């Protein structure tokens, strides 16, 4: 009996000694992105060579997000952090997380010529640059450079994946142009619940009367949308603004509570065009779970409502 | 005593197995793959490239270093061909003389270029034409539509295999 026990113990010890390297020795580099869009771009380039995580969950608002202790842990385990920049991440929460954890961070909008928006009488850079696929090509190029620096041995793989994704973006861009062309120019009025669509309007020529920039109802603000309340005066401004815009439909956004704007749209007699993906992509399994999917669904919704 | 005996037997068995598998893997990796011998084709070869579009800076290009900046890329059997430093203009033929790299047997010329985004509603193409000693050897036109890159290859056989393929 004792002999058998000895055999078993030594057998287990041998198995342990000659087993393959532990999981920790073969762990993939971890890339942490602030938003779902940036995480998607990084995944398209990194493939299975890296683990890509997003701090924001689908549907979350980057402007008002408050990092949690879990986010600190995620960033502590990161080898590289990616942020949008242009103050999309309210109070620069991603920069703060990365800095506090001592991790390198790349601002993926570096090199993009930002559009200006008016916020409280002050002109600031519009952070929603991903609504132009051409800008996304800049995001992708910045990400490729970062991944190659992190893992130079697999450079050709990152370049090859990036080339494929850039081609897909190119095709997406021309497809969007073809679809938008179905809407007569005088009907190309895009009104959304917050002015996130400036780059989209500028690229695809919506809102000619507003210098090809996004139109959000006057008196409406992100603060009101997330529960700050809306006064009767502001409500009447919103109603008036929607009526004056000449829009056939207004669109709500998936990252924003649409209840109030639906009630207001009813009052104005303007149709609700549907819910657009804006600051965040869709949940896993939805058509908008990737950037290309989210753009495709947005365009189809817009064309369907305005053509 | 019994414990030491068991330990020795296990070390011999497991150690032997480890040495065997290591030496077997090393032996496998030493076997060189059979690389087919390629004979360079003799003759004076030229390549003509004629696009249906003028190229411009591509906003969807990979911009890691200068090697990716060329608006049109041509490779012969996997090797990049240096093109004349001329502007790529619609309908104007780019000619590469003294083309080296063609081998006896199967050859492939690959081309990639980005048509202007403003012309994404048009179909675009690039004609590739291989010439040997002034006579046409192979030609084909690579097409694209809907704003996608013009990307494709012209495959041709040169030498005995080419003659055999014309026998039927």
PDB file of C-alpha atoms in Angstrom, chain A residues 29-35 51-56 65 67-83 92-106:
ATOM      1  CA  UNK A  29      -0.281  41.930 -23.131  1.00  0.00           C
ATOM      2  CA  UNK A  30      -3.326  43.836 -21.898  1.00  0.00           C
ATOM      3  CA  UNK A  31      -4.606  46.955 -23.647  1.00  0.00           C
ATOM      4  CA  UNK A  32      -7.240  49.030 -21.867  1.00  0.00           C
ATOM      5  CA  UNK A  33      -9.343  51.498 -23.865  1.00  0.00           C
ATOM      6  CA  UNK A  34     -11.587  54.152 -22.388  1.00  0.00           C
ATOM      7  CA  UNK A  35     -14.526  53.647 -24.779  1.00  0.00           C
ATOM      8  CA  UNK A  51      -6.301  41.167 -24.565  1.00  0.00           C
ATOM      9  CA  UNK A  52      -8.306  44.330 -25.164  1.00  0.00           C
ATOM     10  CA  UNK A  53     -10.615  45.680 -22.467  1.00  0.00           C
ATOM     11  CA  UNK A  54     -12.923  48.666 -22.376  1.00  0.00           C
ATOM     12  CA  UNK A  55     -13.537  50.719 -19.255  1.00  0.00           C
ATOM     13  CA  UNK A  56     -16.938  51.903 -20.457  1.00  0.00           C
ATOM     14  CA  UNK A  65     -18.576  58.645 -16.278  1.00  0.00           C
ATOM     15  CA  UNK A  67     -14.343  55.580 -12.606  1.00  0.00           C
ATOM     16  CA  UNK A  68     -14.837  52.820 -10.052  1.00  0.00           C
ATOM     17  CA  UNK A  69     -12.307  50.866  -7.917  1.00  0.00           C
ATOM     18  CA  UNK A  70     -12.681  47.995 -10.429  1.00  0.00           C
ATOM     19  CA  UNK A  71     -11.484  50.325 -13.200  1.00  0.00           C
ATOM     20  CA  UNK A  72      -8.372  51.120 -11.146  1.00  0.00           C
ATOM     21  CA  UNK A  73      -7.631  47.369 -10.940  1.00  0.00           C
ATOM     22  CA  UNK A  74      -8.137  46.949 -14.700  1.00  0.00           C
ATOM     23  CA  UNK A  75      -5.749  49.804 -15.489  1.00  0.00           C
ATOM     24  CA  UNK A  76      -3.182  48.510 -12.960  1.00  0.00           C
ATOM     25  CA  UNK A  77      -3.042  45.261 -14.981  1.00  0.00           C
ATOM     26  CA  UNK A  78      -2.688  47.108 -18.319  1.00  0.00           C
ATOM     27  CA  UNK A  79       0.421  47.287 -20.480  1.00  0.00           C
ATOM     28  CA  UNK A  80      -0.987  50.124 -22.561  1.00  0.00           C
ATOM     29  CA  UNK A  81      -3.934  52.511 -22.181  1.00  0.00           C
ATOM     30  CA  UNK A  82      -5.857  54.179 -24.998  1.00  0.00           C
ATOM     31  CA  UNK A  83      -8.055  57.250 -24.717  1.00  0.00           C
ATOM     32  CA  UNK A  92      -9.871  63.461 -18.321  1.00  0.00           C
ATOM     33  CA  UNK A  93     -10.699  60.401 -16.195  1.00  0.00           C
ATOM     34  CA  UNK A  94      -8.760  57.994 -18.427  1.00  0.00           C
ATOM     35  CA  UNK A  95      -5.571  60.072 -18.285  1.00  0.00           C
ATOM     36  CA  UNK A  96      -5.908  60.241 -14.510  1.00  0.00           C
ATOM     37  CA  UNK A  97      -6.420  56.466 -14.218  1.00  0.00           C
ATOM     38  CA  UNK A  98      -3.368  55.734 -16.401  1.00  0.00           C
ATOM     39  CA  UNK A  99      -1.177  58.335 -14.712  1.00  0.00           C
ATOM     40  CA  UNK A 100      -2.064  57.122 -11.224  1.00  0.00           C
ATOM     41  CA  UNK A 101      -1.271  53.541 -12.262  1.00  0.00           C
ATOM     42  CA  UNK A 102       1.978  54.613 -13.970  1.00  0.00           C
ATOM     43  CA  UNK A 103       0.861  53.172 -17.326  1.00  0.00           C
ATOM     44  CA  UNK A 104       1.612  54.537 -20.808  1.00  0.00           C
ATOM     45  CA  UNK A 105      -1.348  56.138 -22.566  1.00  0.00           C
ATOM     46  CA  UNK A 106      -1.985  57.025 -26.200  1.00  0.00           C
TER      47      UNK A 106
END
